[in-house]
Short mmCIF file of C-alpha atoms in Angstrom, two decimals:
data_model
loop_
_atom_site.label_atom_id
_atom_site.label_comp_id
_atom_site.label_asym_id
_atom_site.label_seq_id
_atom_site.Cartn_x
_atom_site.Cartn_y
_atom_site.Cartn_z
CA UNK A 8 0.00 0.00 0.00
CA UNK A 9 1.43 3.73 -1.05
CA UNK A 10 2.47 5.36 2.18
CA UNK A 11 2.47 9.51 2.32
CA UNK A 12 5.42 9.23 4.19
CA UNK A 13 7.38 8.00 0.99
CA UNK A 14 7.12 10.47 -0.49
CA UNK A 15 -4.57 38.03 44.57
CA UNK A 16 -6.84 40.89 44.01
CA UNK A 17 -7.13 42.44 40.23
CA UNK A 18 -4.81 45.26 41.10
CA UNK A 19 -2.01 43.05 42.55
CA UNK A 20 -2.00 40.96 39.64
CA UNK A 21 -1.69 43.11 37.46
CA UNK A 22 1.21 45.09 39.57
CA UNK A 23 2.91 41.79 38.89
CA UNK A 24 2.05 40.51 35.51
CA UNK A 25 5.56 40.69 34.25
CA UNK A 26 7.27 39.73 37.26
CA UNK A 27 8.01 36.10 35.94
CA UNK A 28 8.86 37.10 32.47
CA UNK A 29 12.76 38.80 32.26
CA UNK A 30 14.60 35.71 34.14
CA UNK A 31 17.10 33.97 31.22
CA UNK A 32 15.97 30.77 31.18
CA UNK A 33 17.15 28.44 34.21
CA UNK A 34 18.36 25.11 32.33
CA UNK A 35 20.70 27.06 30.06
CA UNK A 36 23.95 26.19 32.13
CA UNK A 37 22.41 22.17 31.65
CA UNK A 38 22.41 22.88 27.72
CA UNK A 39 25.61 20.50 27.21
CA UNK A 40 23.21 17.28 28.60
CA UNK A 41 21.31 15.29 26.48
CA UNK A 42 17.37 16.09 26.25
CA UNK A 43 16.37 13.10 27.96
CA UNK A 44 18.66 13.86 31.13
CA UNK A 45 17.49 17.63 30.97
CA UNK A 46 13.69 16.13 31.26
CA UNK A 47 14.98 14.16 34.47
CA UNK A 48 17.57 16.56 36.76
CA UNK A 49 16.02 20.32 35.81
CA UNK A 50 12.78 21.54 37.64
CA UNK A 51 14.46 19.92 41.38
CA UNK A 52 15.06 21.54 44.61
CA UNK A 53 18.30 22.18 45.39
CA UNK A 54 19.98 19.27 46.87
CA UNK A 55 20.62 19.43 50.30
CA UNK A 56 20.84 16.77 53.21
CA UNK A 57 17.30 15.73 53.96
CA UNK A 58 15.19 18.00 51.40
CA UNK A 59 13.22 16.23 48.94
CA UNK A 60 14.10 14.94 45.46
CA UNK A 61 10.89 16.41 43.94
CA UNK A 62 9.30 19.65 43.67
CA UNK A 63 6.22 19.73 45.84
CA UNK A 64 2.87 20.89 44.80
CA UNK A 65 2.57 24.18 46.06
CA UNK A 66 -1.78 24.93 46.82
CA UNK A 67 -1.78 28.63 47.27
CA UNK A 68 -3.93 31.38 46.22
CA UNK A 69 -1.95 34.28 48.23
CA UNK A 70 1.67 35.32 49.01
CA UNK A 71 2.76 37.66 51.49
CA UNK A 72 3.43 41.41 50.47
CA UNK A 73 6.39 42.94 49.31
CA UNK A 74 7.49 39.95 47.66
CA UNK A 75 8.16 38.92 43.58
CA UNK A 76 4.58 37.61 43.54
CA UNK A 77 1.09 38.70 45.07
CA UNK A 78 -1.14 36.82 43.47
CA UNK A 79 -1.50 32.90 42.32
CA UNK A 80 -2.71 33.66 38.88
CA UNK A 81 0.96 35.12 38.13
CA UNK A 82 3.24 32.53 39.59
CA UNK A 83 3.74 29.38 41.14
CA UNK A 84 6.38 27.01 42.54
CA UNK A 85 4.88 24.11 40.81
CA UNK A 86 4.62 26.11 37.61
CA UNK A 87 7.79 27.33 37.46
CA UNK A 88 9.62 24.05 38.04
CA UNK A 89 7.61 22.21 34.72
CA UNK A 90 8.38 25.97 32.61
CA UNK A 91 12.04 25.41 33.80
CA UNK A 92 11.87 21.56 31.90
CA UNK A 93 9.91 22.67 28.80
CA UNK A 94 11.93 25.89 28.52
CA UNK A 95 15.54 23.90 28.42
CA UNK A 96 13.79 20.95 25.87
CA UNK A 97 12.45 23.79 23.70
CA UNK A 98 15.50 26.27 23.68
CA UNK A 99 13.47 28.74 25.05
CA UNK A 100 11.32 29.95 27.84
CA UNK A 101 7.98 28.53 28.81
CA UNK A 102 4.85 28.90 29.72
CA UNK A 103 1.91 27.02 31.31
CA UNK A 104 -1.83 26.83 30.54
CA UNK A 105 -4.73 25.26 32.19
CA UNK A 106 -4.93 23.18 28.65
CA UNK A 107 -3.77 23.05 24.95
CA UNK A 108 -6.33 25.28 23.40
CA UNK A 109 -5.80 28.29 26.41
CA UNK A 110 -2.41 28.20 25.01
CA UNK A 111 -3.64 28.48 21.38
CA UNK A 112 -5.73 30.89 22.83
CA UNK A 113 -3.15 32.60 24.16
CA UNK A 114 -1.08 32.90 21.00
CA UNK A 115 -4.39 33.85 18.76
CA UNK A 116 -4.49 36.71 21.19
CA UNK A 117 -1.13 37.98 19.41
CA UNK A 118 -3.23 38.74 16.57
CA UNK A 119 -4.37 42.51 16.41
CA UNK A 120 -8.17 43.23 15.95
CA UNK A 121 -8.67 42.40 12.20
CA UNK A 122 -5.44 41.14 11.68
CA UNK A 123 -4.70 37.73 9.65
CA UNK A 124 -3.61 34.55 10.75
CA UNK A 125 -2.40 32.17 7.94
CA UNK A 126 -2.57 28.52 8.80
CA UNK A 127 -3.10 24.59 7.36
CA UNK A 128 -6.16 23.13 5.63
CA UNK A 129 -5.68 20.50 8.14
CA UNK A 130 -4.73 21.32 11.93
CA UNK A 131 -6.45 20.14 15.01
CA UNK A 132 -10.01 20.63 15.20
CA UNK A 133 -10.32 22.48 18.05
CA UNK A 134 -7.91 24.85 16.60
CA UNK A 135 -9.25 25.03 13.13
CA UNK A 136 -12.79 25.90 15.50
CA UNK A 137 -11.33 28.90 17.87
CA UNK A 138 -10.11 30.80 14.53
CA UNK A 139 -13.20 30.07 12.70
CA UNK A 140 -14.94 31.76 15.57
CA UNK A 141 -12.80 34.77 16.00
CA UNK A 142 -13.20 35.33 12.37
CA UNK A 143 -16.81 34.88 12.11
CA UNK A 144 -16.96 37.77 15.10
CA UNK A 145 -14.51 40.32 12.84
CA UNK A 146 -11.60 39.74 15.20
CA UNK A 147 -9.42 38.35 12.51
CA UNK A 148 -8.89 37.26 9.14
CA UNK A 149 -8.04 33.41 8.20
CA UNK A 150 -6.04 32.22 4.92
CA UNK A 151 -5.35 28.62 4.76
CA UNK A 152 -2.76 26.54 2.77
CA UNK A 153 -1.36 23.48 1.86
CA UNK A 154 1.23 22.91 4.64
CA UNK A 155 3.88 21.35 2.19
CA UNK A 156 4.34 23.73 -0.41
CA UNK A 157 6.73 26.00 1.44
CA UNK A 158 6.45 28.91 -1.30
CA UNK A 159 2.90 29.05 -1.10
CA UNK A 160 2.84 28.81 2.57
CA UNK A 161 5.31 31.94 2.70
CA UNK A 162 3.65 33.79 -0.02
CA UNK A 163 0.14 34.13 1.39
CA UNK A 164 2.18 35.16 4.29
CA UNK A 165 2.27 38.66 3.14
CA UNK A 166 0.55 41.27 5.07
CA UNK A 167 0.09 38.14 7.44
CA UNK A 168 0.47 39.00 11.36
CA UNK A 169 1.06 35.52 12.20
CA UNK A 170 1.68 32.16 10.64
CA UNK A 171 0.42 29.06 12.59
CA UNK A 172 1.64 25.20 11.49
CA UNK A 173 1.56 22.26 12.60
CA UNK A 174 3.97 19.55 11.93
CA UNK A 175 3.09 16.47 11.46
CA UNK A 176 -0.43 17.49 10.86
CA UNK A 177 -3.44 16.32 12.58
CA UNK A 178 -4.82 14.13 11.96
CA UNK A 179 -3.18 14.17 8.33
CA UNK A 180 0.02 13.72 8.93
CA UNK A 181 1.63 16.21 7.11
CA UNK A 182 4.82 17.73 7.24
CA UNK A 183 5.79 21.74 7.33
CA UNK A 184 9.74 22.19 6.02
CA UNK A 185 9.74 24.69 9.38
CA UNK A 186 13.39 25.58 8.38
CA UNK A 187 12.57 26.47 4.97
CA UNK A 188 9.76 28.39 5.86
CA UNK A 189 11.16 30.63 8.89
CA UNK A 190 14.14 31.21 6.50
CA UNK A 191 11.45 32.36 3.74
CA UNK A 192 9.69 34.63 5.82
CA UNK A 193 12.60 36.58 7.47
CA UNK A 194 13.75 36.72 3.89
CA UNK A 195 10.73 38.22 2.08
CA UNK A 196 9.40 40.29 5.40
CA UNK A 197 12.41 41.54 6.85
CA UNK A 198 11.08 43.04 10.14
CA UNK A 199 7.39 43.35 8.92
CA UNK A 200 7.68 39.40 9.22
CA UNK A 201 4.52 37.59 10.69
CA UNK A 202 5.28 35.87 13.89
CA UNK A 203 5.61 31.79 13.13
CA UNK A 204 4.17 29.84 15.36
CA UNK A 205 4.63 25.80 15.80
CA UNK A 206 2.12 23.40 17.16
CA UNK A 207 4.99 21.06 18.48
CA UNK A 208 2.28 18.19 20.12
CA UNK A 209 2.65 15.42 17.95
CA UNK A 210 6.58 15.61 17.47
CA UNK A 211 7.33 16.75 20.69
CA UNK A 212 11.07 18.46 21.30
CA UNK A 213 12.66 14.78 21.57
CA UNK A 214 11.99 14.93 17.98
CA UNK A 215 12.15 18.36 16.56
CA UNK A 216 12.68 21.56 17.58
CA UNK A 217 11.01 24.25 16.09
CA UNK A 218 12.82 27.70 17.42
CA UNK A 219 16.33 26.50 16.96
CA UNK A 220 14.72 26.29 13.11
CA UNK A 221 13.78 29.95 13.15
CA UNK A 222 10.29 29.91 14.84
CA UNK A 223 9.22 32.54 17.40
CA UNK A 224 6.60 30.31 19.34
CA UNK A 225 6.09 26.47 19.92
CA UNK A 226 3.11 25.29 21.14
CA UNK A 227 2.08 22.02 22.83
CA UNK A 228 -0.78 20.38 24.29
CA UNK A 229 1.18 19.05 27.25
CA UNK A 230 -1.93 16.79 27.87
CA UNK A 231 -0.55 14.51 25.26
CA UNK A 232 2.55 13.14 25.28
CA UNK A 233 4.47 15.58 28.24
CA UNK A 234 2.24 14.52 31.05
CA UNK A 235 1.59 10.61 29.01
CA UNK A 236 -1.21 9.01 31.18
CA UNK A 237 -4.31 10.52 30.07
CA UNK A 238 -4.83 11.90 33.59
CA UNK A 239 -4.20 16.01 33.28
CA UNK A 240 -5.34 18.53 30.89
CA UNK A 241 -2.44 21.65 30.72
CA UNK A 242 -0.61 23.36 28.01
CA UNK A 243 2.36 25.70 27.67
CA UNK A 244 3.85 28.08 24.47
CA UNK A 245 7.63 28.32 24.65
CA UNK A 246 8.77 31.82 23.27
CA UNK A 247 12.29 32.25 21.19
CA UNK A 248 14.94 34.18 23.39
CA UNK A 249 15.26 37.00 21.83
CA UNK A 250 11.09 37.47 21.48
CA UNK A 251 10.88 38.93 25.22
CA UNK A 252 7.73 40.87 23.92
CA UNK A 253 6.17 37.91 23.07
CA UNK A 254 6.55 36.42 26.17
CA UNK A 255 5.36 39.33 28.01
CA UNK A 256 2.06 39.52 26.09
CA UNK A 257 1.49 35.65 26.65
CA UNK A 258 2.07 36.22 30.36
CA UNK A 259 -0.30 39.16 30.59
CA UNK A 260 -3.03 37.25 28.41
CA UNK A 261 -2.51 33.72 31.14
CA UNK A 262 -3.20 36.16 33.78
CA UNK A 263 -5.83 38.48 32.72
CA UNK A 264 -8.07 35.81 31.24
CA UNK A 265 -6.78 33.63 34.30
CA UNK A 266 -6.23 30.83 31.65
CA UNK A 267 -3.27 29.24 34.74
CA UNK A 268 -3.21 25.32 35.33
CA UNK A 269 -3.83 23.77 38.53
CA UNK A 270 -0.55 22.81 40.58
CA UNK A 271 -1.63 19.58 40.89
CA UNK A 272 -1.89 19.56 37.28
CA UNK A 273 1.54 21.17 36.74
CA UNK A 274 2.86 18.40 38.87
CA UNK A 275 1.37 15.64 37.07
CA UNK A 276 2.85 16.72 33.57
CA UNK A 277 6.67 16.91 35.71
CA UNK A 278 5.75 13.74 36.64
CA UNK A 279 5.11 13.01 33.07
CA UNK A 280 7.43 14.59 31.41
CA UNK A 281 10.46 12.59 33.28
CA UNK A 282 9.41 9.54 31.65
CA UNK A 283 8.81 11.09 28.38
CA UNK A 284 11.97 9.72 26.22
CA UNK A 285 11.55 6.09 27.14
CA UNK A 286 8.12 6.18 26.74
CA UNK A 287 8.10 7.76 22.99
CA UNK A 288 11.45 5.62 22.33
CA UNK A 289 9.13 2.38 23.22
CA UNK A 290 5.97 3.69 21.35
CA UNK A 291 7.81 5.28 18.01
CA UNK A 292 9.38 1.55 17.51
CA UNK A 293 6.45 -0.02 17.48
CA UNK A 294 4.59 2.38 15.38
CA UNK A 295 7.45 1.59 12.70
CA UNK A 296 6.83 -2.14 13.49
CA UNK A 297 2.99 -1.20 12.81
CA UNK A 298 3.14 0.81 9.66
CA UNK A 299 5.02 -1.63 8.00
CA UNK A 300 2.54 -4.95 8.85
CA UNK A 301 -0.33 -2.50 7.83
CA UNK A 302 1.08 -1.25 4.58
CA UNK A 303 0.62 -4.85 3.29
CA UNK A 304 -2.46 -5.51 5.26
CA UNK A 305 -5.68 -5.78 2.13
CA UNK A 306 -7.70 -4.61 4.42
CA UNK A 307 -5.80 -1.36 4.25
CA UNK A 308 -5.75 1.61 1.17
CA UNK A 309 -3.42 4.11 3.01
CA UNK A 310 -1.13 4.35 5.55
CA UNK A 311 -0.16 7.99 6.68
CA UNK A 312 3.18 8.06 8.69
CA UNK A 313 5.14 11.19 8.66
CA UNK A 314 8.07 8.68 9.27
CA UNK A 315 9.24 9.51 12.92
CA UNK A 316 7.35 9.65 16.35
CA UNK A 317 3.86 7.20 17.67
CA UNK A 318 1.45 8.84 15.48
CA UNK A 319 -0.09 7.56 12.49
CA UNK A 320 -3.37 7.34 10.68
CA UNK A 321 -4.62 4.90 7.96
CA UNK A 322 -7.63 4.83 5.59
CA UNK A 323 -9.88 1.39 5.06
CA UNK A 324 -12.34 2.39 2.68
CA UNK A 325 -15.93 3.15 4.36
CA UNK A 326 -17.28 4.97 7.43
CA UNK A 327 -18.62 1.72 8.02
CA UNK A 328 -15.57 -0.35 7.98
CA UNK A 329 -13.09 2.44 10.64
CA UNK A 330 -16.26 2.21 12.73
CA UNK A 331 -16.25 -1.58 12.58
CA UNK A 332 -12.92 -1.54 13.39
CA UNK A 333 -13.03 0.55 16.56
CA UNK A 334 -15.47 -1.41 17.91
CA UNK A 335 -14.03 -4.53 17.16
CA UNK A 336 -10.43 -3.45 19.13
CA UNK A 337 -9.99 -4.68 22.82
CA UNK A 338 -6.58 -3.54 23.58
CA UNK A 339 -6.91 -0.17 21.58
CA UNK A 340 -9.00 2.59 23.18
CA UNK A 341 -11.79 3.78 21.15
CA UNK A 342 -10.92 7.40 22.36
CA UNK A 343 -10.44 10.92 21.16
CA UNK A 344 -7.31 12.00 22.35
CA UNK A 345 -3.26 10.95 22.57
CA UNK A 346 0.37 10.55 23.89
CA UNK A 347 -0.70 8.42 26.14
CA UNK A 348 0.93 4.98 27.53
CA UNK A 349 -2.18 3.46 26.42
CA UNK A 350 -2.83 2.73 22.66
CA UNK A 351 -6.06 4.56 21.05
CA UNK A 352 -7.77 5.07 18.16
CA UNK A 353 -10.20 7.17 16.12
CA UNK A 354 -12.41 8.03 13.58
CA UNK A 355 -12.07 11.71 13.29
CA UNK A 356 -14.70 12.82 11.08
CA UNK A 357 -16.77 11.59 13.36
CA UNK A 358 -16.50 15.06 15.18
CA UNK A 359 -18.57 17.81 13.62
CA UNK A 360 -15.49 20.64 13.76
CA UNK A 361 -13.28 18.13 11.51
CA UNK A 362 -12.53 19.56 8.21
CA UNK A 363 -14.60 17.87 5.58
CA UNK A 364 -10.93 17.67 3.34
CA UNK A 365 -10.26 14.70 5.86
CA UNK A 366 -11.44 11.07 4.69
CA UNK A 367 -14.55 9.86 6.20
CA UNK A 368 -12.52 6.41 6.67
CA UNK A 369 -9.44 7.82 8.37
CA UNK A 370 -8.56 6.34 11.63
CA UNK A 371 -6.25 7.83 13.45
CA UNK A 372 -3.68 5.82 15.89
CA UNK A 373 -2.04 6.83 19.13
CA UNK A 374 0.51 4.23 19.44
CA UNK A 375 1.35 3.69 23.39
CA UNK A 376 3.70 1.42 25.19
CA UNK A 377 2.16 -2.07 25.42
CA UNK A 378 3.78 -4.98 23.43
CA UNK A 379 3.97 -4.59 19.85
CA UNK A 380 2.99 -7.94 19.34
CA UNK A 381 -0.45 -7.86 21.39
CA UNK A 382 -1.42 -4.71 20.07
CA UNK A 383 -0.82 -6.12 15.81
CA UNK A 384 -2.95 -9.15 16.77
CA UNK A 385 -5.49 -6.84 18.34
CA UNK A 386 -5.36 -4.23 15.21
CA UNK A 387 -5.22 -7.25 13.06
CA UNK A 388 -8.13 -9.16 14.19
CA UNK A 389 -10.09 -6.37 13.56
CA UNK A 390 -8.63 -5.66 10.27
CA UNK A 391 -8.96 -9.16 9.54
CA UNK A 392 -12.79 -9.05 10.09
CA UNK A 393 -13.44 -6.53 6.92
CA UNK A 394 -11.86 -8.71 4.71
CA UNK A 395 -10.16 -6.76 1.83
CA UNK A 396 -10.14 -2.84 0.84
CA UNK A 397 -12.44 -1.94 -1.65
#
């Protein structure tokens, strides 16, 4: 089968919004350690005889006067230590949100009133449904493009305020040349340049990293992969080092729209995060196992596999036949969402905000950390049961 992949009170607040914004970023002097010991020793207390190993969860909604912070909806411990991790894994300085789309919030707020946004045909849903909003209300202005065609992408740029992709695509699996893109914008648009932001969920920074390549804001959905047991909702933007107005503005907008995640929540996604290299290591081998056994499957017409990482989707030919084979699945969650240890799958135009440009029979496959071998004979079972493609 052809595979894509070949080819405290208002006032305090507010006296304090930017009080967490001008540090450098903490991990830097940890740069010369690989990514997946930065996810384990950064965000710790300092080591002393007795004191803990982890970071505790700080609950507080108030901090005594006179001090950096007022106010929990500007800072906390718990925060900070997770924004410490992301920040050194992403080259940059982070950010947290009480979920994914409050930080895509959060960077759609970068937009001026009636400015334009130019993204993908195909990005996530929910995504693809907050700018369709804000332009239906007059707030902005939305072009979309084909994600791969780098010159095009850059071209309807112009005039653009900011530039949102997503790479690999969901749930299309599509890739952005980010590199050839950022280069092609600060090329053609000088300082009038639109600000590039990339939705970094599905690759996370074990895989790519998209400011090192020239992009001013990554975005995650750290209720994915990061955090990794389908437990939390939280997401953070990491801002470029030498965009310090950026990260102001995101700051302001967490705290003004009070858009924070719970400690709790913070910690879980530390928790996460510390086990986040073996546990995509584990899950992007067996997705290569996987899209190989269903390329030759009959039962299959496509397999979509941007060719690194635990996401994949394939196409069987009906509505009918993807629903028959999520229902038919034991060990694979008939779920919505991803990243997690467990292994899921979808139909996604089975949601009403998906993009009618993405196949009816597209399942979509969250590959976690089980067995490879239990989770083909599960997948193939099913398969098995539709007989072949038509």
């Amino acid at each position: 089968m052809a595979s894509p992949h070949d080819s405290h009170d208002s006032h305090d607040s507010h006296d304090n919004l930017g009080s967490r914004t001008s540090h450098d970023n903490e991990g830097a002097e940890h740069d010369d350690l690989a990514p997946a010991t930065r996810a384990v020793a950064l965000g710790r207390p300092e080591r002393s005889p007795g004191a803990p190993v982890n970071v505790p969860v700080t609950f507080t909604s108030t901090y005594v006067a006179d001090g950096e912070v007022s106010y929990a909806r500007t800072s906390n411990p718990t925060w900070e230590a997770l924004e410490e991790v992301l920040g050194s894994l992403e080259g940059g300085r982070a950010l947290t949100f009480a979920s994914g789309m409050g930080a895509i919030a959060a960077v759609a707020s970068l937009v001026p009133v009636a400015g334009s946004v130019v993204t993908a045909h195909h990005v996530y849903n929910g995504t693809n449904g907050l700018l369709d909003q804000l332009a239906a209300a007059g707030a902005l202005h939305v072009r979309r493009v084909d994600p791969q065609d780098t010159e095009a992408f850059a071209a309807a740029a112009d005039g653009a305020d900011l530039v949102l992709v997503e790479s690999p695509s969901n749930p299309m699996m599509e890739l952005t040349d980010i590199p050839a893109l950022a280069r092609e914008l600060r090329s053609r648009y000088a300082a009038s340049r639109p600000i590039l932001v990339c939705d970094n969920t599905f690759a996370t920074p074990l895989h790519q990293q998209p400011l090192a390549w020239g992009a001013d804001v990554v975005v995650h959905s750290a209720t994915k992969y990061l955090a990794g047991h389908s437990d939390t909702l939280l997401g953070a933007t990491v801002v470029a080092g030498d965009r310090e107005d950026l990260l102001e503005k995101l700051h302001t907008h967490r705290s003004l729209h009070g858009a924070i995640p719970g400690p709790m929540e913070a910690w879980l996604v530390l928790r996460g995060v510390r086990t986040l290299d073996v546990r995509l290591a584990r899950a992007s081998a067996s997705a290569e196992v996987l899209v190989e056994r269903l390329g030759a499957h009959p039962a299959v017409d496509l397999v979509r596999y941007p060719g690194f990482g635990a996401m994949l989707s394939i196409e069987v030919g009906s509505v009918e036949r993807a629903e028959e084979v999520c229902r038919s699945t034991t060990l694979w969650a008939h779920s919505t969402s991803l990243g997690g240890v467990e292994s899921q799958i979808e139909r996604r135009r089975r949601h009403p905000l998906e993009v009618e440009t993405v196949p009816e029979d597209l399942l979509r496959l969250s590959v976690g950390v089980e067995d490879v071998e239990d989770l083909w004979r599960d997948l193939e079972a099913a398969l098995d049961g539709l007989g072949s493609a038509h």
